[in-house]
Amino acid sequence: MQNRERSARGSANEDNMLTETFSSIATAVRRVFANWPALLLVAIVYVALLVTLYFFVAVREASIAQVTLTFALALAAPILFFLLQTMIANGFSDSVQPVNAGLLAKRSLTNFWKVMVITLPVIALAILLIYLLAKYQSQLAAVPDSARQLHPLPASSRTHETARAPINWKGTALSTVRYLALGLVLPLAAIHLWLATARDGLIAAIKRTGQLLARAFAPQSVLIYAVGFLIFAVVPYFLLFRTTPNKHAWLDLILLGIRVALVFALTLLGWVITVKAIALLDKSPEPVSKEAA
């Protein structure tokens, strides 16, 4: 009987978690589209960021003017990025009333440096992780295959040996750690730090870093981010890089324009809705256990 009651409670808790998670996402969608002036302002800043990144890559350093422009773009890109995240955190945080676009712009221009400061440890950790993983991967690649060196295979059997090659579990584990860290762990931690900085201020967010990180990796928070990741990352990737062959050049251009527009909309809306849903989840009261009661 006790096992049945525990399993029933566990399934009920899982159902409640799923219900609250998708309810937060649905509420986030409604509030994001209700505050369309702020969404338009965020879209403008997002376009400016994309244009800055494009010209930073496209401009060649041949003259003094081009070098100066490259440095200016390199300085403007991170400012626009953190300004964009500050606008999303301020304009689509946990407030029910829509934030005025002018007030949002003024508040974001004043406080974006706080979001930049709170993100510096996350950036440092990402750089350190990338360096360590790349170093370990280079060590794996440098290890010689002693069996093949002692007994080289004839050319006729190399294709069969390649087909029967075992799975490189170390390389697979390395890629898994890289994708989980850079695609899930660090972005999710950054979102919670940004929301806390926009809501409570920089000092309060720094003091509550441990609590914020604990809430960042709660099951509901991870589930919301996973659903949002499908919208702002997975679907845009397939839309942009999985093309269908076509014989008509003009039709290819039209389809390319449609795909680029969809990628732009999905990446922006998916990210904004994800941050908004996490903000609503953080604002909701935590359930009180029976022992605490």
mmCIF file of C-alpha atoms in Angstrom:
data_model
loop_
_atom_site.group_PDB
_atom_site.id
_atom_site.type_symbol
_atom_site.label_atom_id
_atom_site.label_comp_id
_atom_site.label_asym_id
_atom_site.label_seq_id
_atom_site.Cartn_x
_atom_site.Cartn_y
_atom_site.Cartn_z
ATOM 1 C CA MET A 1 0.000 0.000 0.000
ATOM 2 C CA GLN A 2 2.782 2.427 0.875
ATOM 3 C CA ASN A 3 4.533 1.758 -2.427
ATOM 4 C CA ARG A 4 1.307 2.396 -4.319
ATOM 5 C CA GLU A 5 0.729 5.640 -2.440
ATOM 6 C CA ARG A 6 4.299 6.787 -3.133
ATOM 7 C CA SER A 7 4.012 5.975 -6.834
ATOM 8 C CA ALA A 8 0.652 7.768 -6.998
ATOM 9 C CA ARG A 9 2.152 10.827 -5.301
ATOM 10 C CA GLY A 10 5.119 10.728 -7.655
ATOM 11 C CA SER A 11 2.931 10.578 -10.754
ATOM 12 C CA ALA A 12 0.731 13.373 -9.384
ATOM 13 C CA ASN A 13 3.798 15.539 -8.752
ATOM 14 C CA GLU A 14 5.042 14.882 -12.279
ATOM 15 C CA ASP A 15 1.639 15.806 -13.723
ATOM 16 C CA ASN A 16 1.601 19.007 -11.672
ATOM 17 C CA MET A 17 5.122 19.855 -12.808
ATOM 18 C CA LEU A 18 4.223 19.382 -16.469
ATOM 19 C CA THR A 19 0.997 21.355 -16.039
ATOM 20 C CA GLU A 20 2.788 24.276 -14.351
ATOM 21 C CA THR A 21 5.585 24.214 -16.925
ATOM 22 C CA PHE A 22 3.385 24.374 -19.990
ATOM 23 C CA SER A 23 1.065 26.841 -18.237
ATOM 24 C CA SER A 24 4.077 29.128 -17.739
ATOM 25 C CA ILE A 25 4.973 28.790 -21.409
ATOM 26 C CA ALA A 26 1.395 29.552 -22.536
ATOM 27 C CA THR A 27 1.203 32.578 -20.228
ATOM 28 C CA ALA A 28 4.574 33.764 -21.503
ATOM 29 C CA VAL A 29 3.366 33.572 -25.118
ATOM 30 C CA ARG A 30 0.280 35.654 -24.336
ATOM 31 C CA ARG A 31 2.177 38.341 -22.426
ATOM 32 C CA VAL A 32 4.991 38.591 -24.967
ATOM 33 C CA PHE A 33 2.599 39.246 -27.846
ATOM 34 C CA ALA A 34 0.485 41.557 -25.688
ATOM 35 C CA ASN A 35 3.492 43.823 -25.158
ATOM 36 C CA TRP A 36 4.151 44.320 -28.877
ATOM 37 C CA PRO A 37 5.891 47.768 -28.556
ATOM 38 C CA ALA A 38 8.578 46.232 -26.357
ATOM 39 C CA LEU A 39 8.809 43.250 -28.703
ATOM 40 C CA LEU A 40 9.297 45.595 -31.658
ATOM 41 C CA LEU A 41 12.055 47.446 -29.805
ATOM 42 C CA VAL A 42 13.781 44.159 -28.980
ATOM 43 C CA ALA A 43 13.510 43.102 -32.631
ATOM 44 C CA ILE A 44 15.182 46.352 -33.748
ATOM 45 C CA VAL A 45 18.079 45.796 -31.367
ATOM 46 C CA TYR A 46 18.317 42.177 -32.550
ATOM 47 C CA VAL A 47 18.533 43.309 -36.171
ATOM 48 C CA ALA A 48 21.234 45.818 -35.220
ATOM 49 C CA LEU A 49 23.187 43.030 -33.524
ATOM 50 C CA LEU A 50 22.949 40.759 -36.571
ATOM 51 C CA VAL A 51 24.005 43.574 -38.908
ATOM 52 C CA THR A 52 26.953 44.400 -36.653
ATOM 53 C CA LEU A 53 28.104 40.782 -36.606
ATOM 54 C CA TYR A 54 27.730 40.514 -40.378
ATOM 55 C CA PHE A 55 29.847 43.567 -41.123
ATOM 56 C CA PHE A 56 32.400 42.522 -38.509
ATOM 57 C CA VAL A 57 32.927 39.301 -40.470
ATOM 58 C CA ALA A 58 32.590 40.841 -43.934
ATOM 59 C CA VAL A 59 34.846 43.895 -43.542
ATOM 60 C CA ARG A 60 38.470 43.215 -44.443
ATOM 61 C CA GLU A 61 41.293 44.972 -42.626
ATOM 62 C CA ALA A 62 43.019 46.625 -45.601
ATOM 63 C CA SER A 63 42.995 50.306 -44.727
ATOM 64 C CA ILE A 64 43.034 52.402 -41.563
ATOM 65 C CA ALA A 65 39.335 53.174 -41.935
ATOM 66 C CA GLN A 66 38.458 49.486 -42.230
ATOM 67 C CA VAL A 67 40.592 48.616 -39.214
ATOM 68 C CA THR A 68 38.877 51.351 -37.217
ATOM 69 C CA LEU A 69 35.480 50.096 -38.349
ATOM 70 C CA THR A 70 36.391 46.556 -37.335
ATOM 71 C CA PHE A 71 37.374 47.685 -33.836
ATOM 72 C CA ALA A 72 34.175 49.729 -33.558
ATOM 73 C CA LEU A 73 32.083 46.737 -34.600
ATOM 74 C CA ALA A 74 33.953 44.493 -32.164
ATOM 75 C CA LEU A 75 33.087 46.959 -29.395
ATOM 76 C CA ALA A 76 29.480 47.430 -30.500
ATOM 77 C CA ALA A 77 28.611 43.727 -30.811
ATOM 78 C CA PRO A 78 28.889 42.794 -27.100
ATOM 79 C CA ILE A 79 27.207 46.049 -26.073
ATOM 80 C CA LEU A 80 24.252 45.290 -28.343
ATOM 81 C CA PHE A 81 24.135 41.696 -27.110
ATOM 82 C CA PHE A 82 23.937 42.651 -23.442
ATOM 83 C CA LEU A 83 21.576 45.510 -24.231
ATOM 84 C CA LEU A 84 19.308 42.981 -25.953
ATOM 85 C CA GLN A 85 19.369 40.612 -22.971
ATOM 86 C CA THR A 86 18.707 43.510 -20.588
ATOM 87 C CA MET A 87 15.674 44.557 -22.636
ATOM 88 C CA ILE A 88 14.327 41.024 -22.622
ATOM 89 C CA ALA A 89 14.890 40.647 -18.869
ATOM 90 C CA ASN A 90 13.347 44.052 -18.075
ATOM 91 C CA GLY A 91 10.523 44.116 -20.589
ATOM 92 C CA PHE A 92 9.445 40.495 -20.306
ATOM 93 C CA SER A 93 10.332 39.598 -16.753
ATOM 94 C CA ASP A 94 7.539 38.936 -14.259
ATOM 95 C CA SER A 95 5.394 42.054 -14.567
ATOM 96 C CA VAL A 96 1.768 41.700 -15.595
ATOM 97 C CA GLN A 97 1.479 45.239 -16.956
ATOM 98 C CA PRO A 98 3.296 45.872 -20.257
ATOM 99 C CA VAL A 99 6.418 47.990 -19.916
ATOM 100 C CA ASN A 100 6.480 51.206 -21.928
ATOM 101 C CA ALA A 101 8.953 50.976 -24.819
ATOM 102 C CA GLY A 102 10.543 54.324 -24.036
ATOM 103 C CA LEU A 103 10.966 53.453 -20.365
ATOM 104 C CA LEU A 104 12.332 50.055 -21.353
ATOM 105 C CA ALA A 105 14.939 51.625 -23.645
ATOM 106 C CA LYS A 106 16.009 54.134 -20.981
ATOM 107 C CA ARG A 107 16.188 51.493 -18.263
ATOM 108 C CA SER A 108 18.130 49.087 -20.459
ATOM 109 C CA LEU A 109 20.646 51.693 -21.618
ATOM 110 C CA THR A 110 21.258 52.585 -17.982
ATOM 111 C CA ASN A 111 21.538 49.065 -16.572
ATOM 112 C CA PHE A 112 22.956 46.877 -19.327
ATOM 113 C CA TRP A 113 26.421 47.095 -17.755
ATOM 114 C CA LYS A 114 25.069 45.236 -14.716
ATOM 115 C CA VAL A 115 24.056 42.313 -16.922
ATOM 116 C CA MET A 116 27.506 42.429 -18.490
ATOM 117 C CA VAL A 117 29.219 42.305 -15.085
ATOM 118 C CA ILE A 118 27.085 39.416 -13.777
ATOM 119 C CA THR A 119 27.870 37.458 -16.966
ATOM 120 C CA LEU A 120 31.674 37.813 -16.765
ATOM 121 C CA PRO A 121 32.144 34.697 -14.558
ATOM 122 C CA VAL A 122 29.959 32.677 -16.946
ATOM 123 C CA ILE A 123 32.024 33.862 -19.922
ATOM 124 C CA ALA A 124 35.268 33.044 -18.097
ATOM 125 C CA LEU A 125 33.972 29.581 -17.253
ATOM 126 C CA ALA A 126 32.941 29.021 -20.878
ATOM 127 C CA ILE A 127 36.379 30.057 -22.162
ATOM 128 C CA LEU A 128 38.106 27.800 -19.615
ATOM 129 C CA LEU A 129 35.855 24.885 -20.517
ATOM 130 C CA ILE A 130 36.429 25.337 -24.251
ATOM 131 C CA TYR A 131 40.202 25.471 -23.669
ATOM 132 C CA LEU A 132 40.261 22.346 -21.500
ATOM 133 C CA LEU A 133 38.040 20.351 -23.846
ATOM 134 C CA ALA A 134 40.088 21.396 -26.886
ATOM 135 C CA LYS A 135 43.321 20.479 -25.102
ATOM 136 C CA TYR A 136 41.977 17.080 -24.105
ATOM 137 C CA GLN A 137 40.675 16.475 -27.621
ATOM 138 C CA SER A 138 44.072 17.311 -29.110
ATOM 139 C CA GLN A 139 45.672 14.825 -26.729
ATOM 140 C CA LEU A 140 43.231 12.147 -27.852
ATOM 141 C CA ALA A 141 44.002 12.884 -31.498
ATOM 142 C CA ALA A 142 47.743 12.739 -30.856
ATOM 143 C CA VAL A 143 47.602 9.222 -29.378
ATOM 144 C CA PRO A 144 48.866 6.836 -32.104
ATOM 145 C CA ASP A 145 47.111 3.633 -32.962
ATOM 146 C CA SER A 146 49.840 1.181 -31.985
ATOM 147 C CA ALA A 147 48.068 -1.834 -33.406
ATOM 148 C CA ARG A 148 47.925 -0.328 -36.887
ATOM 149 C CA GLN A 149 51.518 0.830 -36.697
ATOM 150 C CA LEU A 150 52.772 -2.653 -35.803
ATOM 151 C CA HIS A 151 50.488 -4.453 -38.247
ATOM 152 C CA PRO A 152 49.604 -2.142 -41.128
ATOM 153 C CA LEU A 153 46.575 -3.240 -43.102
ATOM 154 C CA PRO A 154 46.687 -3.777 -46.858
ATOM 155 C CA ALA A 155 44.810 -1.300 -49.010
ATOM 156 C CA SER A 156 42.123 -3.840 -49.922
ATOM 157 C CA SER A 157 41.102 -4.407 -46.292
ATOM 158 C CA ARG A 158 41.131 -0.755 -45.157
ATOM 159 C CA THR A 159 37.585 -0.119 -46.319
ATOM 160 C CA HIS A 160 36.304 -3.142 -44.355
ATOM 161 C CA GLU A 161 38.269 -2.061 -41.300
ATOM 162 C CA THR A 162 36.795 1.455 -41.584
ATOM 163 C CA ALA A 163 33.292 0.028 -41.817
ATOM 164 C CA ARG A 164 33.874 -2.084 -38.678
ATOM 165 C CA ALA A 165 35.556 0.750 -36.759
ATOM 166 C CA PRO A 166 34.362 0.871 -33.132
ATOM 167 C CA ILE A 167 32.619 3.881 -31.689
ATOM 168 C CA ASN A 168 34.962 6.474 -30.234
ATOM 169 C CA TRP A 169 33.349 6.673 -26.795
ATOM 170 C CA LYS A 170 35.826 9.241 -25.472
ATOM 171 C CA GLY A 171 35.157 11.571 -28.399
ATOM 172 C CA THR A 172 31.407 11.063 -28.017
ATOM 173 C CA ALA A 173 31.562 11.831 -24.308
ATOM 174 C CA LEU A 174 33.679 14.900 -25.025
ATOM 175 C CA SER A 175 31.148 16.229 -27.549
ATOM 176 C CA THR A 176 28.296 15.509 -25.146
ATOM 177 C CA VAL A 177 29.978 17.461 -22.342
ATOM 178 C CA ARG A 178 30.694 20.345 -24.730
ATOM 179 C CA TYR A 179 27.116 20.578 -26.007
ATOM 180 C CA LEU A 180 25.541 20.200 -22.574
ATOM 181 C CA ALA A 181 27.812 22.805 -21.006
ATOM 182 C CA LEU A 182 27.655 25.407 -23.782
ATOM 183 C CA GLY A 183 24.100 24.715 -24.920
ATOM 184 C CA LEU A 184 22.304 24.044 -21.645
ATOM 185 C CA VAL A 185 24.171 24.606 -18.384
ATOM 186 C CA LEU A 186 25.838 27.973 -18.964
ATOM 187 C CA PRO A 187 22.964 29.638 -20.899
ATOM 188 C CA LEU A 188 20.435 28.498 -18.305
ATOM 189 C CA ALA A 189 22.582 29.839 -15.481
ATOM 190 C CA ALA A 190 23.035 33.125 -17.355
ATOM 191 C CA ILE A 191 19.279 33.546 -17.837
ATOM 192 C CA HIS A 192 18.601 33.265 -14.108
ATOM 193 C CA LEU A 193 21.419 35.668 -13.296
ATOM 194 C CA TRP A 194 20.087 38.188 -15.835
ATOM 195 C CA LEU A 195 16.542 37.980 -14.493
ATOM 196 C CA ALA A 196 17.683 38.406 -10.907
ATOM 197 C CA THR A 197 19.892 41.362 -11.850
ATOM 198 C CA ALA A 198 17.029 43.071 -13.705
ATOM 199 C CA ARG A 199 14.565 42.407 -10.895
ATOM 200 C CA ASP A 200 16.627 42.834 -7.714
ATOM 201 C CA GLY A 201 19.811 44.624 -8.768
ATOM 202 C CA LEU A 202 23.426 43.574 -9.231
ATOM 203 C CA ILE A 203 24.455 43.298 -5.573
ATOM 204 C CA ALA A 204 21.396 41.266 -4.611
ATOM 205 C CA ALA A 205 21.930 38.932 -7.565
ATOM 206 C CA ILE A 206 25.563 38.365 -6.602
ATOM 207 C CA LYS A 207 24.570 37.555 -3.013
ATOM 208 C CA ARG A 208 21.949 35.048 -4.210
ATOM 209 C CA THR A 209 24.148 33.367 -6.821
ATOM 210 C CA GLY A 210 24.046 29.960 -5.146
ATOM 211 C CA GLN A 211 20.272 30.029 -4.777
ATOM 212 C CA LEU A 212 19.837 31.224 -8.354
ATOM 213 C CA LEU A 213 22.008 28.438 -9.738
ATOM 214 C CA ALA A 214 20.067 25.879 -7.703
ATOM 215 C CA ARG A 215 16.797 27.141 -9.173
ATOM 216 C CA ALA A 216 18.315 27.292 -12.648
ATOM 217 C CA PHE A 217 18.764 23.525 -12.758
ATOM 218 C CA ALA A 218 15.445 22.602 -11.207
ATOM 219 C CA PRO A 219 13.423 20.172 -13.376
ATOM 220 C CA GLN A 220 10.816 22.745 -14.431
ATOM 221 C CA SER A 221 13.449 25.298 -15.441
ATOM 222 C CA VAL A 222 15.354 22.721 -17.480
ATOM 223 C CA LEU A 223 12.129 21.545 -19.144
ATOM 224 C CA ILE A 224 11.147 25.098 -20.131
ATOM 225 C CA TYR A 225 14.601 25.688 -21.580
ATOM 226 C CA ALA A 226 14.477 22.386 -23.472
ATOM 227 C CA VAL A 227 11.143 23.311 -25.068
ATOM 228 C CA GLY A 228 12.443 26.772 -25.905
ATOM 229 C CA PHE A 229 15.658 25.304 -27.320
ATOM 230 C CA LEU A 230 13.605 23.410 -29.884
ATOM 231 C CA ILE A 231 12.021 26.699 -30.975
ATOM 232 C CA PHE A 232 14.986 29.097 -31.014
ATOM 233 C CA ALA A 233 17.762 26.643 -31.984
ATOM 234 C CA VAL A 234 16.750 23.265 -33.446
ATOM 235 C CA VAL A 235 13.943 24.326 -35.790
ATOM 236 C CA PRO A 236 15.857 27.383 -37.133
ATOM 237 C CA TYR A 237 18.884 25.165 -37.788
ATOM 238 C CA PHE A 238 16.894 22.770 -39.962
ATOM 239 C CA LEU A 239 15.118 25.642 -41.709
ATOM 240 C CA LEU A 240 18.397 27.356 -42.564
ATOM 241 C CA PHE A 241 20.643 24.441 -43.475
ATOM 242 C CA ARG A 242 18.244 21.740 -44.682
ATOM 243 C CA THR A 243 17.324 23.034 -48.108
ATOM 244 C CA THR A 244 15.258 21.377 -50.814
ATOM 245 C CA PRO A 245 16.710 21.372 -54.353
ATOM 246 C CA ASN A 246 14.825 23.442 -56.897
ATOM 247 C CA LYS A 247 15.387 24.119 -60.580
ATOM 248 C CA HIS A 248 13.973 27.665 -60.572
ATOM 249 C CA ALA A 249 16.371 30.350 -59.347
ATOM 250 C CA TRP A 250 13.659 32.862 -58.499
ATOM 251 C CA LEU A 251 11.770 30.285 -56.461
ATOM 252 C CA ASP A 252 14.972 29.475 -54.574
ATOM 253 C CA LEU A 253 15.362 33.153 -53.695
ATOM 254 C CA ILE A 254 11.772 33.384 -52.468
ATOM 255 C CA LEU A 255 12.128 30.235 -50.374
ATOM 256 C CA LEU A 256 15.437 31.489 -48.988
ATOM 257 C CA GLY A 257 13.828 34.786 -47.971
ATOM 258 C CA ILE A 258 10.961 32.943 -46.282
ATOM 259 C CA ARG A 259 13.362 30.652 -44.443
ATOM 260 C CA VAL A 260 15.522 33.554 -43.266
ATOM 261 C CA ALA A 261 12.435 35.429 -42.027
ATOM 262 C CA LEU A 262 11.202 32.343 -40.174
ATOM 263 C CA VAL A 263 14.640 31.779 -38.644
ATOM 264 C CA PHE A 264 14.750 35.399 -37.469
ATOM 265 C CA ALA A 265 11.257 35.204 -35.962
ATOM 266 C CA LEU A 266 11.737 31.821 -34.300
ATOM 267 C CA THR A 267 15.116 32.624 -32.761
ATOM 268 C CA LEU A 268 13.894 35.924 -31.337
ATOM 269 C CA LEU A 269 10.439 34.812 -30.203
ATOM 270 C CA GLY A 270 11.681 31.474 -28.912
ATOM 271 C CA TRP A 271 14.359 33.107 -26.789
ATOM 272 C CA VAL A 272 12.053 35.857 -25.450
ATOM 273 C CA ILE A 273 9.295 33.369 -24.593
ATOM 274 C CA THR A 274 11.796 31.055 -22.892
ATOM 275 C CA VAL A 275 13.157 33.866 -20.707
ATOM 276 C CA LYS A 276 9.627 35.062 -19.918
ATOM 277 C CA ALA A 277 8.449 31.565 -18.956
ATOM 278 C CA ILE A 278 11.469 31.069 -16.685
ATOM 279 C CA ALA A 279 10.774 34.456 -15.096
ATOM 280 C CA LEU A 280 7.173 33.429 -14.401
ATOM 281 C CA LEU A 281 8.398 30.151 -12.943
ATOM 282 C CA ASP A 282 10.853 31.949 -10.659
ATOM 283 C CA LYS A 283 8.082 34.290 -9.487
ATOM 284 C CA SER A 284 5.689 31.470 -8.614
ATOM 285 C CA PRO A 285 5.686 30.407 -4.970
ATOM 286 C CA GLU A 286 7.551 27.235 -4.196
ATOM 287 C CA PRO A 287 5.500 24.347 -2.830
ATOM 288 C CA VAL A 288 5.687 23.834 0.932
ATOM 289 C CA SER A 289 6.455 20.300 2.031
ATOM 290 C CA LYS A 290 4.478 18.550 4.768
ATOM 291 C CA GLU A 291 7.535 18.350 6.993
ATOM 292 C CA ALA A 292 8.034 22.113 6.783
ATOM 293 C CA ALA A 293 4.359 22.731 7.439
#
